[in-house]
Short mmCIF file of C-alpha atoms and ligand atoms in Angstrom, two decimals:
data_model
loop_
_atom_site.label_atom_id
_atom_site.label_comp_id
_atom_site.label_asym_id
_atom_site.label_seq_id
_atom_site.Cartn_x
_atom_site.Cartn_y
_atom_site.Cartn_z
CA MET A 1 62.06 65.63 117.59
CA THR A 2 65.73 65.13 116.44
CA GLN A 3 67.15 66.76 113.42
CA VAL A 4 66.55 64.64 110.33
CA GLU A 5 69.79 63.52 108.71
CA SER A 6 70.23 64.00 104.86
CA LYS A 7 68.35 61.30 103.19
CA THR A 8 70.44 58.84 101.14
CA THR A 9 68.67 57.49 98.13
CA SER A 10 69.66 55.05 95.42
CA ASN A 11 70.08 55.46 91.72
CA ASP A 12 66.56 54.06 91.37
CA THR A 13 65.16 57.50 92.18
CA PRO A 14 64.40 59.10 88.73
CA PHE A 15 66.55 62.03 87.73
CA VAL A 16 64.95 65.42 87.94
CA PRO A 17 64.44 67.10 84.53
CA ILE A 18 66.30 70.42 84.28
CA GLU A 19 63.12 72.16 83.03
CA LYS A 20 61.53 71.54 86.51
CA ILE A 21 64.43 73.32 88.18
CA VAL A 22 64.31 76.17 85.62
CA ALA A 23 60.63 76.67 86.28
CA LEU A 24 60.89 76.57 90.05
CA CYS A 25 63.83 78.98 89.88
CA LYS A 26 61.83 81.43 87.89
CA ARG A 27 58.58 81.01 89.78
CA ARG A 28 60.11 81.39 93.23
CA GLY A 29 62.80 83.93 92.53
CA PHE A 30 66.02 81.92 92.45
CA VAL A 31 67.16 82.61 88.96
CA TYR A 32 66.00 84.74 85.99
CA PRO A 33 67.41 84.86 82.44
CA ASN A 34 69.64 87.96 82.08
CA SER A 35 68.10 90.85 79.98
CA GLU A 36 64.87 88.80 79.59
CA ILE A 37 62.77 91.85 78.51
CA TYR A 38 65.18 92.19 75.49
CA GLY A 39 64.91 88.46 74.61
CA GLY A 40 67.70 87.26 76.95
CA VAL A 41 71.33 86.44 76.31
CA SER A 42 72.17 82.81 75.99
CA GLY A 43 74.32 81.47 78.79
CA ILE A 44 73.97 84.42 81.14
CA TYR A 45 71.73 84.52 84.24
CA ASP A 46 70.74 86.77 87.09
CA PHE A 47 70.01 85.55 90.67
CA GLY A 48 66.82 86.57 92.43
CA PRO A 49 66.00 87.16 96.16
CA LEU A 50 66.17 83.48 97.09
CA GLY A 51 68.87 82.68 94.65
CA VAL A 52 71.28 85.28 96.11
CA GLU A 53 70.64 83.89 99.64
CA LEU A 54 71.42 80.31 98.54
CA ARG A 55 74.43 81.49 96.58
CA ASN A 56 75.82 83.42 99.44
CA ASN A 57 75.38 80.38 101.76
CA ILE A 58 77.18 78.08 99.31
CA ARG A 59 80.04 80.53 98.98
CA ARG A 60 80.24 81.12 102.75
CA TYR A 61 80.23 77.49 103.48
CA TRP A 62 83.09 76.84 101.03
CA TRP A 63 85.13 79.79 102.45
CA TRP A 64 84.50 78.54 106.00
CA SER A 65 85.78 75.02 105.23
CA MET A 66 88.65 76.05 103.04
CA VAL A 67 89.98 79.21 104.55
CA GLN A 68 88.68 79.45 108.13
CA LEU A 69 89.34 75.82 109.13
CA HIS A 70 92.90 75.59 107.74
CA ASP A 71 95.69 77.62 109.41
CA ASN A 72 97.83 77.24 106.26
CA VAL A 73 95.21 78.73 103.86
CA VAL A 74 94.50 82.38 103.22
CA GLY A 75 92.10 84.23 100.88
CA ILE A 76 92.32 86.86 98.21
CA GLU A 77 89.92 88.64 95.95
CA GLY A 78 91.41 89.62 92.62
CA ALA A 79 90.28 91.82 89.75
CA ILE A 80 88.38 90.50 86.62
CA ILE A 81 90.65 92.40 84.26
CA THR A 82 94.42 91.87 84.30
CA HIS A 83 97.34 92.70 82.12
CA PRO A 84 96.95 91.01 78.77
CA LYS A 85 100.36 89.22 79.12
CA VAL A 86 98.84 87.20 81.86
CA TRP A 87 96.89 85.18 79.30
CA GLU A 88 99.87 84.70 77.08
CA ALA A 89 101.93 83.37 80.00
CA SER A 90 99.11 81.22 81.23
CA GLY A 91 98.90 79.54 77.75
CA HIS A 92 95.20 80.55 77.21
CA VAL A 93 95.84 82.82 74.11
CA GLU A 94 97.38 79.82 72.38
CA ASN A 95 95.67 76.84 73.90
CA PHE A 96 92.25 77.81 75.29
CA VAL A 97 90.38 76.61 72.21
CA ASP A 98 87.45 74.53 71.36
CA ARG A 99 87.04 72.92 68.06
CA LEU A 100 83.46 73.02 66.59
CA VAL A 101 81.53 71.72 63.69
CA ASP A 102 78.16 72.78 62.26
CA CYS A 103 75.65 70.47 60.60
CA LYS A 104 75.16 71.57 56.91
CA ASN A 105 71.59 70.26 57.14
CA CYS A 106 69.93 71.09 60.44
CA LYS A 107 72.53 73.92 61.28
CA ARG A 108 73.17 72.59 64.83
CA ARG A 109 76.48 73.30 66.33
CA PHE A 110 78.68 70.90 68.22
CA ARG A 111 81.94 70.83 70.09
CA ILE A 112 84.01 67.97 68.57
CA ASP A 113 85.05 66.74 71.98
CA HIS A 114 81.29 66.34 72.95
CA LEU A 115 80.45 64.30 69.89
CA PRO A 116 80.23 60.45 69.97
CA GLU A 117 83.39 59.01 68.34
CA GLU A 118 81.45 57.39 65.46
CA ASN A 119 79.92 60.70 64.41
CA VAL A 120 83.36 62.24 64.28
CA LEU A 121 84.66 59.36 62.27
CA GLN A 122 81.72 59.35 59.85
CA ASN A 123 81.45 63.16 59.87
CA LYS A 124 77.78 62.70 60.57
CA CYS A 125 75.43 64.93 62.67
CA PRO A 126 74.19 63.09 65.77
CA ALA A 127 70.79 64.84 65.58
CA CYS A 128 69.81 64.45 61.94
CA GLY A 129 72.55 62.40 60.22
CA GLY A 130 73.50 65.45 57.94
CA GLU A 131 77.10 66.11 56.84
CA LEU A 132 79.32 68.13 59.24
CA THR A 133 81.46 71.07 58.21
CA GLU A 134 85.29 71.09 58.60
CA PRO A 135 86.24 71.62 62.25
CA ARG A 136 86.96 75.32 63.17
CA ARG A 137 89.01 76.54 66.15
CA PHE A 138 87.60 79.08 68.54
CA ASN A 139 89.42 80.75 71.50
CA LEU A 140 87.16 80.96 74.60
CA LEU A 141 88.71 84.12 75.98
CA MET A 142 86.36 87.20 76.12
CA GLU A 143 88.12 90.27 74.79
CA THR A 144 87.67 93.74 76.14
CA TYR A 145 89.53 97.12 75.68
CA LEU A 146 91.07 99.52 78.17
CA GLY A 147 91.32 103.22 77.34
CA VAL A 148 89.14 105.69 75.50
CA VAL A 149 91.15 106.96 72.49
CA GLU A 150 90.76 104.82 69.38
CA GLY A 151 94.21 103.46 68.32
CA GLU A 152 95.52 103.73 71.87
CA ARG A 153 93.21 101.30 73.45
CA MET A 154 94.74 98.20 74.96
CA LYS A 155 93.21 94.82 74.08
CA THR A 156 92.87 92.59 77.13
CA TYR A 157 90.64 89.73 78.40
CA LEU A 158 88.01 89.20 81.02
CA ARG A 159 89.64 86.40 83.05
CA GLY A 160 89.00 83.07 81.52
CA GLU A 161 89.75 81.23 84.81
CA ALA A 162 89.63 82.97 88.16
CA CYS A 163 92.67 81.30 89.60
CA GLN A 164 95.24 83.40 87.55
CA ASN A 165 94.99 86.20 90.15
CA ILE A 166 96.36 83.79 92.75
CA TYR A 167 99.53 83.27 90.90
CA LEU A 168 99.85 86.99 90.25
CA ASP A 169 99.41 87.73 93.93
CA TYR A 170 101.42 84.71 95.20
CA ASP A 171 104.65 86.70 95.81
CA ASN A 172 102.77 89.55 97.53
CA VAL A 173 100.96 87.13 99.79
CA VAL A 174 104.35 85.39 100.74
CA LYS A 175 105.86 88.71 101.63
CA SER A 176 102.96 90.29 103.36
CA SER A 177 101.33 87.43 105.34
CA ARG A 178 104.23 85.32 106.68
CA VAL A 179 102.82 82.13 105.10
CA GLN A 180 105.31 79.30 104.64
CA ILE A 181 105.22 76.38 102.25
CA PRO A 182 103.16 74.25 102.29
CA PHE A 183 100.28 76.73 102.13
CA GLY A 184 97.26 77.67 100.04
CA ILE A 185 95.48 80.67 98.58
CA CYS A 186 91.77 80.67 97.97
CA GLN A 187 89.54 82.85 95.92
CA ILE A 188 85.91 82.90 94.76
CA GLY A 189 85.35 84.99 91.57
CA LYS A 190 83.65 85.40 88.28
CA ALA A 191 85.19 83.93 85.09
CA PHE A 192 84.17 84.47 81.48
CA ARG A 193 84.22 82.13 78.52
CA ASN A 194 82.87 82.38 75.03
CA GLU A 195 81.42 78.92 75.22
CA VAL A 196 80.67 77.45 71.89
CA THR A 197 77.74 75.60 73.17
CA PRO A 198 76.31 77.28 76.34
CA GLY A 199 73.33 75.55 77.67
CA ASN A 200 71.68 73.26 80.27
CA PHE A 201 70.68 76.29 82.36
CA LEU A 202 73.48 77.05 84.80
CA PHE A 203 75.58 74.07 83.85
CA ARG A 204 77.58 75.83 80.98
CA GLN A 205 77.45 79.56 81.00
CA ARG A 206 79.37 82.40 79.49
CA GLU A 207 79.68 84.32 82.81
CA PHE A 208 79.92 82.12 85.88
CA GLU A 209 81.70 81.91 89.16
CA GLN A 210 84.56 79.61 90.32
CA TRP A 211 86.08 78.71 93.60
CA ASP A 212 89.75 77.84 93.66
CA LEU A 213 92.30 76.66 95.98
CA GLN A 214 95.91 76.89 94.81
CA PHE A 215 98.06 74.96 97.26
CA PHE A 216 101.81 75.62 97.01
CA VAL A 217 104.17 72.65 98.05
CA HIS A 218 107.63 71.45 97.84
CA PRO A 219 107.86 69.07 94.80
CA SER A 220 108.72 66.17 97.04
CA GLU A 221 105.44 66.56 98.84
CA MET A 222 103.26 66.99 95.79
CA GLN A 223 101.68 63.54 95.78
CA GLN A 224 100.75 63.65 99.50
CA TRP A 225 99.04 67.03 99.20
CA PHE A 226 97.32 66.12 95.88
CA ASP A 227 95.79 63.13 97.63
CA PHE A 228 94.81 65.15 100.70
CA TRP A 229 92.88 67.76 98.85
CA LYS A 230 91.38 65.35 96.47
CA GLU A 231 89.72 63.47 99.38
CA LYS A 232 88.87 66.75 101.27
CA ARG A 233 86.90 68.13 98.31
CA PHE A 234 85.03 64.79 97.72
CA GLU A 235 84.05 64.74 101.37
CA TRP A 236 82.83 68.37 101.16
CA TYR A 237 80.39 67.65 98.38
CA MET A 238 79.33 64.40 99.96
CA GLY A 239 78.34 66.27 103.10
CA LEU A 240 75.80 68.29 101.20
CA LEU A 241 74.19 65.57 99.10
CA ASN A 242 71.07 63.47 99.53
CA HIS A 243 72.01 61.14 96.61
CA LYS A 244 75.47 60.21 97.75
CA ASP A 245 75.77 57.39 95.17
CA ARG A 246 75.76 59.97 92.40
CA LEU A 247 79.17 61.35 93.12
CA HIS A 248 82.41 59.84 92.02
CA PHE A 249 85.96 60.59 90.74
CA ARG A 250 86.96 60.23 87.09
CA GLU A 251 90.61 60.48 86.09
CA HIS A 252 91.41 62.52 82.96
CA GLY A 253 92.87 60.42 80.04
CA LYS A 254 96.30 61.77 78.78
CA ASP A 255 94.56 63.21 75.66
CA GLU A 256 92.10 65.32 77.57
CA LEU A 257 94.37 66.96 80.10
CA ALA A 258 94.35 70.78 80.06
CA HIS A 259 97.53 72.39 78.78
CA TYR A 260 98.63 73.13 82.46
CA ALA A 261 97.81 69.82 84.01
CA LYS A 262 100.16 66.78 84.41
CA GLN A 263 97.42 64.72 86.08
CA ALA A 264 93.73 65.55 86.88
CA PHE A 265 90.69 64.03 88.44
CA ASP A 266 87.15 65.37 88.06
CA ILE A 267 84.64 65.05 90.92
CA GLU A 268 81.61 64.13 88.81
CA TYR A 269 77.95 64.16 89.75
CA GLN A 270 75.29 62.19 87.90
CA THR A 271 72.17 63.95 86.81
CA ILE A 272 69.81 63.70 83.85
CA LEU A 273 72.64 65.04 81.85
CA GLY A 274 74.72 61.99 82.73
CA TRP A 275 77.99 62.03 84.76
CA GLN A 276 79.40 65.53 84.45
CA GLU A 277 82.27 67.48 85.93
CA TRP A 278 81.51 69.37 89.13
CA GLU A 279 85.06 70.14 90.27
CA GLY A 280 88.54 69.53 88.90
CA ILE A 281 91.57 68.48 91.05
CA HIS A 282 94.64 69.43 89.05
CA TRP A 283 98.32 68.58 89.34
CA ARG A 284 99.58 72.01 87.89
CA GLN A 285 103.13 71.27 89.08
CA ASP A 286 105.40 74.36 88.41
CA TRP A 287 103.64 75.47 85.15
CA ASP A 288 102.09 78.68 86.40
CA LEU A 289 104.79 80.20 88.48
CA SER A 290 107.48 79.22 85.95
CA ARG A 291 105.59 80.75 83.13
CA HIS A 292 104.64 83.95 84.95
CA GLY A 293 108.29 84.17 86.15
CA GLU A 294 109.46 83.83 82.51
CA TYR A 295 107.00 86.23 81.00
CA SER A 296 107.21 89.00 83.68
CA GLY A 297 110.89 88.74 84.42
CA HIS A 298 109.99 88.59 88.09
CA ASP A 299 111.64 85.83 90.19
CA LEU A 300 108.82 83.75 91.67
CA SER A 301 110.94 81.22 93.28
CA TYR A 302 110.52 80.47 97.00
CA SER A 303 113.39 80.50 99.57
CA ASP A 304 112.83 78.00 102.43
CA PRO A 305 113.60 79.96 105.57
CA ILE A 306 114.97 76.89 107.32
CA THR A 307 116.81 74.82 104.68
CA LYS A 308 117.52 77.95 102.58
CA GLU A 309 116.73 75.81 99.45
CA ARG A 310 115.30 77.94 96.57
CA TYR A 311 112.81 76.43 94.24
CA ILE A 312 109.62 77.03 92.17
CA PRO A 313 106.75 75.60 94.26
CA TRP A 314 104.50 73.03 92.67
CA ILE A 315 100.82 73.56 92.79
CA VAL A 316 97.70 71.40 93.60
CA GLU A 317 94.62 73.05 92.31
CA THR A 318 91.05 72.38 93.33
CA SER A 319 88.73 74.34 91.07
CA GLY A 320 84.87 74.19 91.13
CA GLY A 321 81.97 76.15 90.05
CA VAL A 322 79.56 78.07 92.31
CA ASP A 323 76.88 77.92 89.70
CA ARG A 324 77.32 74.28 88.99
CA THR A 325 77.10 73.70 92.77
CA PHE A 326 73.97 75.66 92.85
CA LEU A 327 72.38 73.66 90.04
CA ASN A 328 73.54 70.31 91.19
CA LEU A 329 72.26 70.89 94.78
CA LEU A 330 68.91 71.91 93.44
CA LEU A 331 68.77 68.86 91.26
CA ASP A 332 69.82 66.70 94.17
CA ALA A 333 67.30 68.28 96.57
CA TYR A 334 64.19 68.53 94.40
CA GLU A 335 61.46 65.96 95.03
CA GLU A 336 57.87 65.68 94.23
CA GLU A 337 56.37 63.61 97.06
CA PRO A 338 52.97 62.01 96.43
CA ASP A 339 50.24 63.17 98.76
CA PRO A 340 48.73 60.16 100.74
CA SER A 341 45.38 61.88 100.50
CA GLY A 342 45.54 61.93 96.83
CA LYS A 343 45.59 65.70 96.48
CA GLU A 344 48.39 67.74 95.00
CA ALA A 345 51.98 66.25 95.18
CA ARG A 346 54.23 68.00 97.77
CA THR A 347 57.19 69.69 96.02
CA VAL A 348 60.06 69.79 98.51
CA LEU A 349 63.67 71.03 98.24
CA ARG A 350 65.60 68.82 100.60
CA LEU A 351 68.54 71.33 100.89
CA HIS A 352 70.91 70.96 103.71
CA PRO A 353 69.68 73.34 106.46
CA THR A 354 73.09 75.10 106.54
CA ILE A 355 72.69 76.30 102.92
CA ALA A 356 68.89 76.61 102.61
CA PRO A 357 68.06 80.21 101.61
CA VAL A 358 65.42 80.77 104.32
CA LYS A 359 66.05 79.02 107.65
CA VAL A 360 62.71 79.51 109.32
CA ALA A 361 59.21 80.76 108.52
CA VAL A 362 57.20 82.30 111.24
CA LEU A 363 53.36 81.79 110.73
CA PRO A 364 50.52 83.08 112.82
CA LEU A 365 47.69 80.49 112.66
CA GLN A 366 45.23 83.26 111.64
CA LYS A 367 45.96 86.70 110.45
CA ASN A 368 42.77 88.33 111.85
CA LYS A 369 43.69 87.57 115.44
CA GLU A 370 45.69 90.47 116.75
CA GLU A 371 47.37 88.57 119.59
CA LEU A 372 48.58 85.79 117.23
CA VAL A 373 49.90 88.36 114.78
CA SER A 374 51.65 90.47 117.29
CA THR A 375 53.33 87.42 118.99
CA ALA A 376 54.36 86.07 115.62
CA LYS A 377 55.87 89.39 114.59
CA SER A 378 57.78 89.70 117.84
CA ILE A 379 59.27 86.14 117.35
CA HIS A 380 60.06 87.09 113.70
CA HIS A 381 61.90 90.17 114.78
CA THR A 382 63.97 88.22 117.35
CA LEU A 383 64.87 85.44 114.83
CA ARG A 384 65.72 87.66 111.87
CA ARG A 385 68.68 89.10 113.73
CA LEU A 386 70.19 85.61 113.80
CA MET A 387 69.13 83.99 110.47
CA VAL A 388 67.07 84.52 107.36
CA THR A 389 63.48 84.37 108.43
CA GLN A 390 60.24 84.88 106.54
CA TYR A 391 56.99 86.04 108.09
CA ASP A 392 53.87 84.80 106.24
CA ASP A 393 50.23 85.14 107.17
CA VAL A 394 48.65 84.65 103.74
CA ALA A 395 46.49 81.62 103.05
CA ASN A 396 45.78 78.61 105.22
CA ILE A 397 48.53 77.03 107.22
CA GLY A 398 48.77 73.94 104.94
CA ARG A 399 49.37 76.15 101.81
CA ARG A 400 51.98 78.17 103.77
CA TYR A 401 53.85 75.02 104.78
CA ARG A 402 53.88 73.92 101.18
CA ARG A 403 55.24 77.34 100.01
CA GLN A 404 58.15 76.94 102.40
CA ASP A 405 58.77 73.26 101.46
CA GLU A 406 59.12 74.29 97.87
CA ILE A 407 61.94 76.82 98.63
CA GLY A 408 63.66 74.37 101.05
CA THR A 409 62.98 76.18 104.38
CA PRO A 410 63.99 73.57 106.95
CA TYR A 411 61.68 74.77 109.82
CA CYS A 412 58.36 76.48 110.21
CA VAL A 413 57.14 78.03 113.52
CA THR A 414 53.42 78.29 114.00
CA ILE A 415 51.83 80.59 116.61
CA ASP A 416 48.44 79.22 117.62
CA PHE A 417 46.05 79.71 120.52
CA GLN A 418 48.01 77.49 122.82
CA THR A 419 50.93 79.95 122.40
CA LEU A 420 48.92 82.65 124.03
CA ASP A 421 48.42 80.33 127.10
CA ASP A 422 51.73 78.70 127.64
CA GLN A 423 54.26 80.57 125.48
CA THR A 424 55.07 77.56 123.31
CA VAL A 425 54.88 77.25 119.54
CA THR A 426 54.60 74.50 117.08
CA LEU A 427 57.90 73.76 115.26
CA ARG A 428 57.52 71.81 112.04
CA GLU A 429 60.41 70.08 110.23
CA ARG A 430 60.49 70.10 106.44
CA ASP A 431 61.58 66.57 105.46
CA SER A 432 59.63 64.46 107.99
CA MET A 433 56.84 66.99 108.47
CA ALA A 434 57.06 66.04 112.16
CA GLN A 435 55.80 68.67 114.63
CA ILE A 436 56.84 69.32 118.28
CA ARG A 437 56.01 72.00 120.75
CA LEU A 438 58.86 74.23 121.95
CA PRO A 439 59.01 77.13 124.37
CA ILE A 440 59.46 80.43 122.58
CA ALA A 441 62.61 81.12 124.71
CA GLU A 442 64.21 78.01 123.43
CA LEU A 443 63.60 78.64 119.70
CA PRO A 444 66.76 80.64 118.78
CA MET A 445 69.24 78.15 120.33
CA TYR A 446 67.33 75.16 118.93
CA LEU A 447 67.39 76.59 115.44
CA LEU A 448 70.97 77.91 115.56
CA GLU A 449 72.30 74.50 116.51
CA ARG A 450 70.71 73.04 113.44
CA ILE A 451 71.50 75.58 110.80
CA THR A 452 75.13 76.48 111.73
CA TRP A 453 77.87 74.52 109.97
CA ARG A 454 80.13 72.82 112.36
N1 GAP B 501 91.42 76.82 86.94
C1 GAP B 501 90.97 75.57 86.40
C2 GAP B 501 89.75 75.65 85.68
O1 GAP B 501 89.25 76.74 85.40
P1 GAP B 501 87.88 74.22 84.70
O2 GAP B 501 87.71 72.64 84.80
O3 GAP B 501 87.87 74.76 83.27
O4 GAP B 501 89.21 74.44 85.43
C3 GAP B 501 86.66 74.55 86.87
O5 GAP B 501 86.77 74.93 85.56
C4 GAP B 501 85.19 74.50 87.29
O6 GAP B 501 84.42 75.63 86.83
C5 GAP B 501 84.46 73.36 86.64
O7 GAP B 501 84.60 72.16 87.32
C6 GAP B 501 82.97 73.87 86.67
O8 GAP B 501 82.36 73.54 87.87
C7 GAP B 501 83.11 75.37 86.46
N2 GAP B 501 82.87 75.73 85.16
C8 GAP B 501 83.75 75.71 84.07
N3 GAP B 501 83.29 76.12 82.96
C9 GAP B 501 81.93 76.54 83.23
C10 GAP B 501 80.88 77.14 82.55
N4 GAP B 501 80.97 77.55 81.31
N5 GAP B 501 79.72 77.42 83.23
C11 GAP B 501 79.57 77.08 84.49
N6 GAP B 501 80.59 76.62 85.21
C12 GAP B 501 81.67 76.25 84.71
#
């Protein structure tokens, strides 16, 4: 058996309803509503045992491809709370606003920039046709307070975009790690936004996680690095997808550019929600370092060690969401496959083996045969040191395969009576359901070769 390549499907395949993913996530322990026993908090979620494995794999894969594979990229991990002036300098206190309207009739709330143009022009609710209120402006930054004594407490913000730490630490990184322009700094971290309309599960949350690369360049090389990272990020997502025709670039119109961006492209993915942003590639130019230099009084210019030229570096940003990646990959991977025998459909998550939460399940054919169980446990104990492994001896083998298909486990190993004779096992592959026999001694290497990113 050879490893099955990611399957490419066309746009004819129907889109998966978000509700199916929400139900699977709850049922199998990927994602739970936060504070559910108190009624939950809209736009905030917790990740369960499988969710945390998937999330960690997604993060590690990003870090490996962005930091480990690039000699001119380093990583940091900044704090969620920063000095309040950071958010004045960044422009968020003034500009990080959404305009919203309420329907006077059905009381629904909408962001103006999400309404169809005709509804804005006619001041008409898209849901019920009722009259809309005057637009109101809301700042998305989440406030918090430092200090204990009333009156002396300092108001600040939970970071509204994770990347600000990178600008704050830029000078320290230059001085402490001998990087030279062009170079990049990466970070993965939580961000917080008082979204006016949180919703669609993990798509728009109030607490979420972002991954950022800020790549510092000489202004004359901006275009070349912008194009380089734009392509690299597109390829990265492509490599994980089954539905490759559902990914494209969309350039921002001049009227929708963020306050810091001179040019921007979104990598968009098409789901049941339509084409939606997955990651932004932003031409931030010298906005961030100039503003922080101005507001802090700290000189953030760069001195070229060879030419001695001094200048404010320009920045290419690639900024995506860990949670949006989590959701999009589940939407992309989920499939209900009709059973040829006419029984229950097979639900399968065709996740890329490198990011699947469990890599292999070890299954004794019968749980009441001591020799099968002890051999299976011994294989499980060997494999779990190398990869996330599940041991399962409950229910018939067909059911156990289905349980693993539903959570995206790429391989199942079955220990049967032949194993006791010749030390081989059955190895079943998730997507094709093809089975081969393999010597126990070859299992670790066989699996590692297929689950490790390269
Ligand atoms: N530093 C640039 C920046 O923050 P952004 O387009 O606002 O840009 C980057 O956010 C990415 O973060 C988005 O492409 C999306 O994947 C993710 N993201 C933004 N807001 C989100 C939210 N409310 N919930 C989940 N993910 C979000």
